[in-house]
XYZ file of C-alpha atoms in Angstrom:
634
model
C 0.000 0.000 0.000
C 2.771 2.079 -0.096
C 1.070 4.143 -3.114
C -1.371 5.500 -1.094
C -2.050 8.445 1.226
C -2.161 7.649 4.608
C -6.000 8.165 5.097
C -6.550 5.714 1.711
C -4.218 2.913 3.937
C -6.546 3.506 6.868
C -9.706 2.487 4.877
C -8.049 0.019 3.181
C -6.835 -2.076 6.220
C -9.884 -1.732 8.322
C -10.448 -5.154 9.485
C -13.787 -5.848 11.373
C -17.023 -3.653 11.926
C -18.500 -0.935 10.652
C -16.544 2.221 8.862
C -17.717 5.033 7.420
C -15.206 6.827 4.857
C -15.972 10.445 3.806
C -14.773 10.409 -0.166
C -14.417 14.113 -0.824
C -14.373 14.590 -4.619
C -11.590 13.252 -6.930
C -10.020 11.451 -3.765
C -9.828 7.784 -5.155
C -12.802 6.298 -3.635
C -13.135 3.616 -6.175
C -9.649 2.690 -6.022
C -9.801 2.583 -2.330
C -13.003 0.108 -2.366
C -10.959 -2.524 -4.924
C -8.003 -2.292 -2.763
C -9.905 -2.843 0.339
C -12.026 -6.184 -1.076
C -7.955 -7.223 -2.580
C -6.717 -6.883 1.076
C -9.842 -8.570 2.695
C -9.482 -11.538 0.757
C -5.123 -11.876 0.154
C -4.458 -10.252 3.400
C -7.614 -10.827 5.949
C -8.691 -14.452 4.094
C -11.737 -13.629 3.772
C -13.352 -16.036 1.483
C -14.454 -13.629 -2.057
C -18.251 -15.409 -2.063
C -18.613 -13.959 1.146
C -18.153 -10.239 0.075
C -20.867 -8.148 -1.494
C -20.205 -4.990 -3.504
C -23.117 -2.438 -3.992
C -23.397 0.706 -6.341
C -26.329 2.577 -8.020
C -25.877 1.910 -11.593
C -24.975 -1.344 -13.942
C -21.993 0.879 -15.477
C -20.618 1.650 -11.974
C -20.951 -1.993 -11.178
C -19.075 -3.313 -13.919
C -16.295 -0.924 -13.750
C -15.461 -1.872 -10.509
C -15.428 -5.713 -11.400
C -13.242 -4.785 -14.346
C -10.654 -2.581 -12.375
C -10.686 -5.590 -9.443
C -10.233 -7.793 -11.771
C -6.993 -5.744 -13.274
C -5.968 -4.746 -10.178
C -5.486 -8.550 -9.474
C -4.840 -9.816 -12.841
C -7.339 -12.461 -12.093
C -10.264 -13.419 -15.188
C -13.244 -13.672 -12.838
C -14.318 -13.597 -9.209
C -16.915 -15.165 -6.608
C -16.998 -11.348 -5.096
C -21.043 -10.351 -6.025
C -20.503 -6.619 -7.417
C -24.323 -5.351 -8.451
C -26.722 -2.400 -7.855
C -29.151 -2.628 -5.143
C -31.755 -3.584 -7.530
C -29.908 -6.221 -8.957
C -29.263 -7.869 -5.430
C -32.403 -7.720 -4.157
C -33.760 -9.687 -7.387
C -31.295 -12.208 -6.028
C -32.887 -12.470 -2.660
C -36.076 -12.645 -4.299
C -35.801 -15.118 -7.317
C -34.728 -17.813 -4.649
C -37.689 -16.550 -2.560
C -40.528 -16.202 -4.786
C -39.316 -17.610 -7.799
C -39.510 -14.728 -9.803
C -37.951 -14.254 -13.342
C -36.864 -11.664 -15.990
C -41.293 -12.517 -17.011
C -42.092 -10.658 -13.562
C -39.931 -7.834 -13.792
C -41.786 -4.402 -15.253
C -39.076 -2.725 -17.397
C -39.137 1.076 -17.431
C -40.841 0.889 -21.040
C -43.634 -1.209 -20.319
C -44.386 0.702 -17.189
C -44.681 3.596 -19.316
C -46.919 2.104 -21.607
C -49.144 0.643 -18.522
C -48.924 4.337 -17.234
C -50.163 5.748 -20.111
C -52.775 3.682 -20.805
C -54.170 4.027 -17.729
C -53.979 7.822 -17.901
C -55.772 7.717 -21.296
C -58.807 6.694 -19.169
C -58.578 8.687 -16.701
C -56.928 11.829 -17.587
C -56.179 12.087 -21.087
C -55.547 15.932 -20.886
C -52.319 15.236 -18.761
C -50.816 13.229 -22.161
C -50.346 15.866 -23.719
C -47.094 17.212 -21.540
C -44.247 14.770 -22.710
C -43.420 15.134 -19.104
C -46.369 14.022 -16.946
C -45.568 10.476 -17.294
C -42.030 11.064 -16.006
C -43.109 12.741 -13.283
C -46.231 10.650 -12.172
C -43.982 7.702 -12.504
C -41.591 9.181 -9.670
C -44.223 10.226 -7.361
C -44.855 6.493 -7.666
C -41.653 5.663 -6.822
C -41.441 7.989 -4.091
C -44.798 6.995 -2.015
C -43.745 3.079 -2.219
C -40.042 3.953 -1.418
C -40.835 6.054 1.684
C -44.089 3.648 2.082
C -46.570 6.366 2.469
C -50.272 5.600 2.903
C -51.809 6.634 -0.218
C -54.781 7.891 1.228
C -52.424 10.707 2.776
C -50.473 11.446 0.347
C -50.514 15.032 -1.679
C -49.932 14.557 -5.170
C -47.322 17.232 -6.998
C -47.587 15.615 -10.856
C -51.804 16.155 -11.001
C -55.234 16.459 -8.777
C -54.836 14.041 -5.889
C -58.451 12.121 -6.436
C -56.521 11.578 -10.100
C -53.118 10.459 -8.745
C -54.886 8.625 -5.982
C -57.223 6.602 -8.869
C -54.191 5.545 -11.218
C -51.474 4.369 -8.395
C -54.651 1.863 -7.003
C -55.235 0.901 -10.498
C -51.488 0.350 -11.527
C -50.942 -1.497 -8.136
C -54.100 -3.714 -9.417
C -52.920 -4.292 -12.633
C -49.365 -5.119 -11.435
C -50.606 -7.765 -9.106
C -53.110 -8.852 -11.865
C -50.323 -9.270 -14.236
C -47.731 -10.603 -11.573
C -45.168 -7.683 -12.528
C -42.883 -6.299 -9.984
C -41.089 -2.677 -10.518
C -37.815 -1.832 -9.089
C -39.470 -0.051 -6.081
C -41.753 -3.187 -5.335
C -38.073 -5.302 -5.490
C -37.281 -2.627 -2.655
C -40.369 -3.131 -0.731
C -40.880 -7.163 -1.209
C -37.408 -7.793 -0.022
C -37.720 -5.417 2.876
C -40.788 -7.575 4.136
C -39.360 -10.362 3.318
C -36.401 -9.975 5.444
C -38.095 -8.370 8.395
C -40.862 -11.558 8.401
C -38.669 -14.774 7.336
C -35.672 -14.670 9.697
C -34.138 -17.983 8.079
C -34.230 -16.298 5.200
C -32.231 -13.345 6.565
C -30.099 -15.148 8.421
C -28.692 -17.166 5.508
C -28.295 -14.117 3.478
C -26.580 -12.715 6.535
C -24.563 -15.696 6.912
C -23.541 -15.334 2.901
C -22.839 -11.997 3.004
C -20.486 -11.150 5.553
C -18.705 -8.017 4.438
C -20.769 -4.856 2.845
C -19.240 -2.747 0.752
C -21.378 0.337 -0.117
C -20.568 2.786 -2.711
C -22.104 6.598 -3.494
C -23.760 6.057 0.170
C -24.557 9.859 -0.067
C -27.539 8.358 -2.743
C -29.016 6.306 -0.555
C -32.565 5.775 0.474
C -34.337 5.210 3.660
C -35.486 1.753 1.920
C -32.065 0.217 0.749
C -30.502 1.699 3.649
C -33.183 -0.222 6.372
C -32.639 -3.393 3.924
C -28.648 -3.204 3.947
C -28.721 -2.719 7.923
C -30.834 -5.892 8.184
C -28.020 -7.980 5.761
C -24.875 -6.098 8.059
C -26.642 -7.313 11.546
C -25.094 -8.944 13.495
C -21.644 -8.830 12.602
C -22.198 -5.160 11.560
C -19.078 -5.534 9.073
C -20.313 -2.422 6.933
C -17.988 -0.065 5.030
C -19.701 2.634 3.598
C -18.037 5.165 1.258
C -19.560 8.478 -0.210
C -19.610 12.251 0.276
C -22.822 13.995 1.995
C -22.135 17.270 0.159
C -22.471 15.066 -3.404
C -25.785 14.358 -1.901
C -27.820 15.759 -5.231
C -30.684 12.998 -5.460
C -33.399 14.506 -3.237
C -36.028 13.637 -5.904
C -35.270 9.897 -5.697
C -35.763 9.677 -2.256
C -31.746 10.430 -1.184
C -30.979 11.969 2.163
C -27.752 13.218 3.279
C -29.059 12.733 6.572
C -28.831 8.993 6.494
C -25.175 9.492 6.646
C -25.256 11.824 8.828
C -26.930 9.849 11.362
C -24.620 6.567 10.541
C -22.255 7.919 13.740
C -25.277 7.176 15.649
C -26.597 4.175 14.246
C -23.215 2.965 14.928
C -22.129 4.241 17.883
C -19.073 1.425 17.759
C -17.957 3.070 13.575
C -14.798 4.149 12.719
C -14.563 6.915 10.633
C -11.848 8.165 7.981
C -11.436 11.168 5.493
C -10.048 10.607 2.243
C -9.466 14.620 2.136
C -6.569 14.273 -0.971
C -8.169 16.039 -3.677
C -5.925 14.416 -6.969
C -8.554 15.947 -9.536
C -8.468 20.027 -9.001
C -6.695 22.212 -8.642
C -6.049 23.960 -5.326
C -7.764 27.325 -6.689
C -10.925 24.873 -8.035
C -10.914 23.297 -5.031
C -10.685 26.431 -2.497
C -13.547 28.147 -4.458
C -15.853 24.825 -3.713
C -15.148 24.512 -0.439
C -15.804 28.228 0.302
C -19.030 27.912 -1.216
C -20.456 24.157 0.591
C -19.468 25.471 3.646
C -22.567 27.672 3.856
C -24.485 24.418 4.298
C -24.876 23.626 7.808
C -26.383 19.814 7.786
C -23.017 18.444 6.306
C -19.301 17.038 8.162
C -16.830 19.782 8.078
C -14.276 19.163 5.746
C -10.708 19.802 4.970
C -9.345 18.889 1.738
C -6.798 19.699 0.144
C -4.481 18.698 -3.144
C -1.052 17.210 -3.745
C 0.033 20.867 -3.785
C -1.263 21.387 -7.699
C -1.855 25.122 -8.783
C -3.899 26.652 -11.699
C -5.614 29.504 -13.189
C -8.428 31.655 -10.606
C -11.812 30.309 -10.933
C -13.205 32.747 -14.354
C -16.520 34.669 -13.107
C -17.988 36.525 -16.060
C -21.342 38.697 -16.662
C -22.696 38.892 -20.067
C -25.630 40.686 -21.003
C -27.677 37.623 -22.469
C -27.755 34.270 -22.650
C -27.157 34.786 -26.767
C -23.974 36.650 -26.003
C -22.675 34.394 -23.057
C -22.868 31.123 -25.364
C -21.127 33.276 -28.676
C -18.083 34.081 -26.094
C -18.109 30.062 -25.318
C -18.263 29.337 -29.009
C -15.368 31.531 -29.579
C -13.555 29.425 -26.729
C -14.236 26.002 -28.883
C -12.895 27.646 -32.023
C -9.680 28.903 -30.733
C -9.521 25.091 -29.010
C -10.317 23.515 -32.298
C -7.784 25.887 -34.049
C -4.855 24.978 -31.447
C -5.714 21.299 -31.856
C -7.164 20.796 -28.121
C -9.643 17.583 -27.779
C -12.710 19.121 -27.640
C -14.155 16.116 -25.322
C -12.389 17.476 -22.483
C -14.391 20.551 -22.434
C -17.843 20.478 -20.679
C -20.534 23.100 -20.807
C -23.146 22.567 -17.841
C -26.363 23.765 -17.361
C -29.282 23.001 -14.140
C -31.544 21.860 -16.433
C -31.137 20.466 -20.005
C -34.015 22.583 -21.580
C -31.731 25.477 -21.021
C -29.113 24.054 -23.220
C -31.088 24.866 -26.962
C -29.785 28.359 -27.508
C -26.446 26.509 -27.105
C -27.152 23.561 -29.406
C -28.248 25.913 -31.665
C -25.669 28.133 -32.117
C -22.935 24.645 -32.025
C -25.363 23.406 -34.992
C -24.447 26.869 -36.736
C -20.799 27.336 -36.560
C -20.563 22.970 -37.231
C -18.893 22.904 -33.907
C -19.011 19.076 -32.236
C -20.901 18.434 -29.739
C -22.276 15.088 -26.937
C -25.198 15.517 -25.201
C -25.200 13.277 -21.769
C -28.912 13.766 -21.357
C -31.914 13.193 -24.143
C -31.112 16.152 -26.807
C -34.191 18.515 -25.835
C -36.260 20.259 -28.730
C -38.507 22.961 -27.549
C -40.757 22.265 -30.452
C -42.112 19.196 -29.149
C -43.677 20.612 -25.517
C -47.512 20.949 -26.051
C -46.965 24.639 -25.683
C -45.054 24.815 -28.726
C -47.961 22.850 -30.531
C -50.383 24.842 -29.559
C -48.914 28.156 -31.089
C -48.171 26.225 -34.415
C -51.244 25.183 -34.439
C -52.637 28.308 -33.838
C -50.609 29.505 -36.712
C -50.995 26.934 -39.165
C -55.060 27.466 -38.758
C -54.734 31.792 -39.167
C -52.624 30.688 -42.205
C -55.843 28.200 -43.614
C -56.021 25.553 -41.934
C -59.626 24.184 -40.866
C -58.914 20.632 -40.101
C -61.107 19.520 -37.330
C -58.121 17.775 -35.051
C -56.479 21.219 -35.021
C -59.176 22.843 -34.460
C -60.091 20.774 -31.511
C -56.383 21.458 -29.774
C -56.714 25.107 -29.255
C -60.144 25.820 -29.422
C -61.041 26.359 -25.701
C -57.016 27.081 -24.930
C -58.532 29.908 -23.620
C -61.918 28.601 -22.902
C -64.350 29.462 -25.577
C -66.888 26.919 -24.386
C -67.323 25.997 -27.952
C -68.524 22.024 -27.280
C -66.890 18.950 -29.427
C -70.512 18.366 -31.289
C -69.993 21.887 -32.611
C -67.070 20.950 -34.497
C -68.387 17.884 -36.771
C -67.164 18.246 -39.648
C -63.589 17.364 -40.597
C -63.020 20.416 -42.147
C -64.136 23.088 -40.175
C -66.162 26.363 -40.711
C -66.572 29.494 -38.665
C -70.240 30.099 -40.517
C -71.267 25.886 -39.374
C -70.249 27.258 -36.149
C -72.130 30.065 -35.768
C -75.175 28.120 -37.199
C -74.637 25.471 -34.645
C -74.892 28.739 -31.693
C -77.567 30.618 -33.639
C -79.498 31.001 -30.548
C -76.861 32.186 -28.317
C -75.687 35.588 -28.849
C -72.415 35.721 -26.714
C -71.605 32.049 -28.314
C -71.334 34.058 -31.865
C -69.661 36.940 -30.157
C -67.268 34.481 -28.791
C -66.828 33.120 -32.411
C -66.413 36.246 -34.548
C -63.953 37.699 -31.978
C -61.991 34.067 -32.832
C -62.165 34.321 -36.542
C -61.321 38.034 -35.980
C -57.924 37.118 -34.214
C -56.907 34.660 -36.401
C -57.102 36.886 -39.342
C -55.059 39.442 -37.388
C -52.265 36.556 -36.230
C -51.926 35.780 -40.144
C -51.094 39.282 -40.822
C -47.986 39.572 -37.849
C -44.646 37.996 -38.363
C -44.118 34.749 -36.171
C -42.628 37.034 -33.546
C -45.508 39.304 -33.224
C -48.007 37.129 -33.951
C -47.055 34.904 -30.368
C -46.708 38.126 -28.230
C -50.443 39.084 -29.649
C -51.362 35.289 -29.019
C -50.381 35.092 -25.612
C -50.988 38.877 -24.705
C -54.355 39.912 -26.305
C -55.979 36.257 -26.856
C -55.328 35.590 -23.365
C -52.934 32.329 -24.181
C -50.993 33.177 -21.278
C -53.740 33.457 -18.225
C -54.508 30.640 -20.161
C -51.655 28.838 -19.108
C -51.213 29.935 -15.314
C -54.742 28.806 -14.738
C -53.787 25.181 -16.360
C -50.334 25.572 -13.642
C -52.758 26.336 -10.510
C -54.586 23.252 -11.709
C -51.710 21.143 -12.450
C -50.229 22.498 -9.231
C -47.280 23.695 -11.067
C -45.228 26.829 -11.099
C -46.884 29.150 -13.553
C -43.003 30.977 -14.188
C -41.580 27.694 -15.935
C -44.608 27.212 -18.887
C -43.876 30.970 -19.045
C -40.185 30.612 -19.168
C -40.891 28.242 -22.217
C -43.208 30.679 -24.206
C -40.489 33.432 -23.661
C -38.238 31.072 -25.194
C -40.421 29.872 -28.247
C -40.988 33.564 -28.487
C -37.760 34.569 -28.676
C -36.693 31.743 -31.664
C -39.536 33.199 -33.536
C -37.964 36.806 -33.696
C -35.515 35.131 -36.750
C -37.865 33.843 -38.571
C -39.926 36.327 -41.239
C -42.671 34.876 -42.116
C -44.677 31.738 -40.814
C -43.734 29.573 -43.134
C -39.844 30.822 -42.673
C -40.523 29.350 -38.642
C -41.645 26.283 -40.086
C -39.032 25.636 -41.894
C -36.369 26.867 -39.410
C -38.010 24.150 -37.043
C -37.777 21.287 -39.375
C -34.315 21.892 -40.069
C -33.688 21.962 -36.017
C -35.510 18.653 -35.625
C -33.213 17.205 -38.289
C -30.243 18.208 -36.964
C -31.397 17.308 -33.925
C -31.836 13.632 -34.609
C -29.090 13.362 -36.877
C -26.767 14.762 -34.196
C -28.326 12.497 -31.590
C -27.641 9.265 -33.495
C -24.088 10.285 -34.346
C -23.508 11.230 -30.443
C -24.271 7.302 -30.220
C -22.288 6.337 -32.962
C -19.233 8.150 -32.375
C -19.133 10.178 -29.342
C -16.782 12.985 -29.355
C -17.542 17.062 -29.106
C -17.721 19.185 -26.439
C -19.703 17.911 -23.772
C -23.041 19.657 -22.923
C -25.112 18.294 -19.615
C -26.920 19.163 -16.261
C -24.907 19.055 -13.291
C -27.308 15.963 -12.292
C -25.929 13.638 -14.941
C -22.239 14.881 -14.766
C -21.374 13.804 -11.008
C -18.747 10.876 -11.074
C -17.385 12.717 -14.088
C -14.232 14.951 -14.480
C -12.983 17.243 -17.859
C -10.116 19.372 -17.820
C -12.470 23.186 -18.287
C -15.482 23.191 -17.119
C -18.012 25.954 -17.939
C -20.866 26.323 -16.052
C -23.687 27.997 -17.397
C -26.316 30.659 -15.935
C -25.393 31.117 -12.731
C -28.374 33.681 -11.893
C -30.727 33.656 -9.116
C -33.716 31.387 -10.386
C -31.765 29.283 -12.054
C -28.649 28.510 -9.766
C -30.312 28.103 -6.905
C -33.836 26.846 -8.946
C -36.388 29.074 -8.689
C -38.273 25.942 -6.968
C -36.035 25.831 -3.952
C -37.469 27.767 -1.455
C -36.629 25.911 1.998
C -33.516 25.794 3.422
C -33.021 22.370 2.814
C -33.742 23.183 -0.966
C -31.244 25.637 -1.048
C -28.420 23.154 0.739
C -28.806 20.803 -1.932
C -28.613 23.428 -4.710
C -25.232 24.699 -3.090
C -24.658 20.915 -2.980
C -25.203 20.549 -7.039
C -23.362 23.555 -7.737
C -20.188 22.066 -5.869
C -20.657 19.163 -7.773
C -20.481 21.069 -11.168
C -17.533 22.736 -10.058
C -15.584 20.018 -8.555
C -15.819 18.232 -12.160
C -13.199 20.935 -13.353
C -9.394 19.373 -13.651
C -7.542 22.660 -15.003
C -9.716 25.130 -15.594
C -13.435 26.334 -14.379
C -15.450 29.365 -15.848
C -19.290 30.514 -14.121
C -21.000 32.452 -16.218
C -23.628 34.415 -15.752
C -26.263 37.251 -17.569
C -27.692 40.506 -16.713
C -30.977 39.914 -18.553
C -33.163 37.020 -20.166
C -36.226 37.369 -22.850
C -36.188 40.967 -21.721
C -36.211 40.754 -17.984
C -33.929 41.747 -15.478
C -32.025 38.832 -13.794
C -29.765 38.881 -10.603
C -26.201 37.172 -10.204
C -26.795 33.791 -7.796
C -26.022 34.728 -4.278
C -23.911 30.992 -4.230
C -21.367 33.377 -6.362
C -21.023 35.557 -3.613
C -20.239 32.755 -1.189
C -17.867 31.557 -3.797
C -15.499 34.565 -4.036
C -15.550 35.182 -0.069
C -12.403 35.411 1.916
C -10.328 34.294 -1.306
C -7.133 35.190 -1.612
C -5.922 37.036 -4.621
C -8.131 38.472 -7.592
C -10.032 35.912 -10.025
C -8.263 35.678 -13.021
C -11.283 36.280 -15.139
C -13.757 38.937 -13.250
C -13.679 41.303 -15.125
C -17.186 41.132 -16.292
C -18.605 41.647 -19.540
C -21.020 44.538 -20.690
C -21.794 44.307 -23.983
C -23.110 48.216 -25.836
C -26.073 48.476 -28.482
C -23.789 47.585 -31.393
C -22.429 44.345 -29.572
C -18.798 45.612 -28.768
C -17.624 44.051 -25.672
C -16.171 46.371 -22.455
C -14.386 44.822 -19.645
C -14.527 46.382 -16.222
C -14.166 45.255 -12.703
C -16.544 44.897 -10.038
């Protein structure tokens, strides 16, 4: 072990009982688990079957086997390396019986999911999102096993939440399909009630080895405890401020509270830092220490220097991605691998002015989340539909989308015909006055839409048609935030301003979408580009410069974090983001967006306290009317 820092030897060597090892970023905490399972087995004879290796993903699993495997130049192993999921099948095949047939794929619970939804909510289809989201709330009430009946829905009304999670449960049991979070729960009761059954899995697994513990849930974590007992040989190895998964059910408390669970645990801080450098690394650790549910850390790096963390202001988002696109051409021209550059963003929708402008100057580019296109959110459909029907349109199915978005009370068996017609309509409401009035003032707007430029023609839509109150009274019922369907209009508004005419926006859309899928199948093919993803899907990962994008109040911290707790863990996935950064890190931020003020994130602030010495880069950028950029300090 003579490689290894002195706090790595510690871990390594711990013999017996339970250990919790604090894995600050870039500090080796994979190669400290394979060295640890090497020494139990060559230097502590512990037999490999009796060893069990967990992690959260098939890809971290495998990579952990391979590097044992290379570390002891040995072709295969009786050491069980898997994800929690993948054990707990284990423990229940031999139970229950249960094969691949039982297990409910992520697919066919999302067709299962929408099906039922077509019954009973067919409205909520329509966001591409819904079914994401009401599949998580179903994770989330049967991993924290919540009673149902109590539980206040976030994805739609609770009576309509409350109807589809008893009728998938039904249909699951009908079918005999289990879901990864009914593994969780099956195994948990199946421990807890069969003791010979737990105490032969107790007796096969005799040393835990848990990776990423910061991701945790309550669930795996009250399962793992009941495989540890009664030797309590537990090593657990993550970081609490990495703790980023909140919406899966992770707590950083659970780690916090292992000291007490374990009154008899030894604890050890892998506080070598061999990623950063020492400016990266001050600048992160000035900014997580405003959390105050966390272990105090010191880290530190094997004495490696660098640039000053780069803090810039730019007037827009348009003119804080050209000055990044300028960075990628002077890389390209000097030769530099492009791959080792990363561009992040908090969420991915805020990466398609980006894409965009890589699309126009040809630049390279890998996408580590789905590629998002604006164009396909039901929002977007409706004002193209809108459009296409001012511009002639009068097919019924079109018709039908937008005609009561606002609500024109205009009923389904007045639109009949498949080609529709404002005169049939007002035939159909002869006897109602404020029906026709409601009808002509329609026909009227339309007529004035086909007139505007796509630009002008969506401000009028949302401003003077009443699209947008439109839209916060479908958030208030959706119990969403009204500010992020807005966001997205401002944004579809904004792409129209290049477009001249209608069918100019059209076009300019198609040729997105293409680009769009052609880049996303060559991203699988080949791989390669500058890097562009959230700061969710980019932990584990490391580049040498790292640019993080809109660092503005709203954004970074998310305009959804409002408790404390909320804002910890948005500290917690900025330090992520930054901690990624080998060489180099640049936070960028913008005075403006779609024509509104915005405010530098308060998390920069925290950043640049107490530092030493004058960021390389802070000058910030103003940019005049004609685009010319002046520097000036703060």
């Amino acid at each position: 072990m003579g490689t290894h820092n002195p706090s790595q030897k510690q871990a390594i060597a711990h013999r017996e009982g339970p250990m919790l090892a604090l894995a600050g970023p870039g500090s080796g905490k994979t190669t400290v688990i394979v060295e640890r399972i090497r020494h139990l087995i060559d230097v502590c004879q512990v037999p490999p079957v009796a060893i069990l290796v967990v992690t959260f993903s098939k890809e971290a699993a495998r990579e952990m086997r391979e590097r044992f495997l290379k570390a002891t130049k040995r072709s295969s192993t009786l050491v069980t390396f898997g994800t929690f999921h993948s054990v707990f099948y284990g423990i229940l095949r031999q139970a229950y019986g249960l094969t691949a047939a039982n297990i409910l794929g992520e697919e066919k619970k999302r067709q299962i999911l929408r099906g039922l939804a077509e019954q009973a909510a067919p409205r909520l289809l329509e966001e591409r999102e819904y079914l994401e989201e009401f599949s998580r709330e179903i994770a989330q009430v049967k991993g924290m096993r919540l009673a149902i009946d109590h539980y206040y829905a976030t994805s739609c009304p609770d009576e309509i939440f409350r109807r589809l999670y008893r009728e998938y449960i039904q249909l699951c049991r009908a079918r005999r399909l289990v879901d990864f979070e009914d593994m969780l729960v099956m195994c948990w009761e199946l421990l807890t009630k069969r003791e010979d059954i737990l105490a032969a899995w107790q007796n096969r697994f005799q040393y835990l080895l848990i990776d990423e513990f910061q991701d945790i849930n309550q669930l795996q974590y009250d399962i793992v405890k009941l495989l540890a007992f009664p030797k309590k040989n537990l090593f657990v190895v993550g970081d609490d401020d990495q703790s980023i998964y909140y919406f899966r059910g992770a707590r950083p408390e659970i780690m916090l509270r292992f000291g007490k669970e374990f009154p008899q645990a030894k604890q050890v801080l892998l506080d070598v830092n061999y990623r950063c450098t020492q400016e990266i690394l001050d600048g992160a650790l000035r900014l997580i220490a405003h959390n105050k549910r966390r272990y105090k850390k010191k880290l530190r790096t094997p004495g490696v220097h660098g640039e000053e963390i780069c803090v810039r202001r730019f007037l827009d988002p348009r003119e804080e991605y050209k000055s990044f696109v300028q960075e990628l051409l002077k890389k390209k021209e000097d030769g530099s691998d492009l791959s080792q550059t990363a561009a992040l963003f908090r969420t991915h929708v805020e990466a398609e002015g980006l894409i965009r402008l890589l699309m126009e100057y040809n630049l390279p580019f890998t996408m580590k989340d789905r590629l998002p296109n604006m164009y396909e959110h039901w929002l977007a459909r409706d004002l193209r539909t809108y459009l296409k029907i001012a511009h002639g349109s009068r097919d019924r199915k079109d018709f039908l989308a937008i005609m009561n978005r606002p609500n024109r009370y205009i009923s389904r068996e007045a639109v009949y015909e498949k080609q529709v017609s404002f005169e049939a309509l007002r035939i159909f409401y002869e006897e109602k006055d404020w029906m026709c009035d409601r009808i002509d003032a329609l026909e009227h707007h339309l007529k004035v839409l086909a007139s505007l430029p796509p630009f002008a023609a969506v401000v009028f839509l949302r401003k003077t048609m009443g699209y947008d109150d439109y839209v916060r009274d479908y958030a208030l019922c959706r119990r969403l935030k009204p500010e992020e369907l807005l966001e997205l209009l401002d944004r579809l508004q904004e792409s129209a301003k290049e477009a001249a005419s209608y069918q100019e926006w059209e076009e300019q859309i198609a040729r997105y979408t293409e680009e769009l899928q052609k880049q996303q199948s060559q991203n699988r093919q080949r791989g390669g580009g500058v890097v562009l993803a959230t700061l969710h899907s980019v932990k584990g990962l490391e580049y040498e410069d790292v640019f993080i994008f809109n660092v503005n109040e709203g954004t970074i911290p998310y305009k959804k974090a409002v408790l404390e707790e909320q804002i910890e863990e948005e500290r917690r996935l900025l330090y992520v983001g930054m901690t990624r950064a080998k060489r180099r890190l640049s936070l960028y931020y913008t005075a403006s967006q779609h024509e509104k003020q915005r405010e530098e994130s308060r998390f920069l602030k925290e950043i640049e306290e107490h530092r030493t010495g004058i960021l390389a880069c802070k000058a910030k950028i103003r940019l005049s009317q004609k685009g010319e950029a002046d520097e000036s300090g703060r």
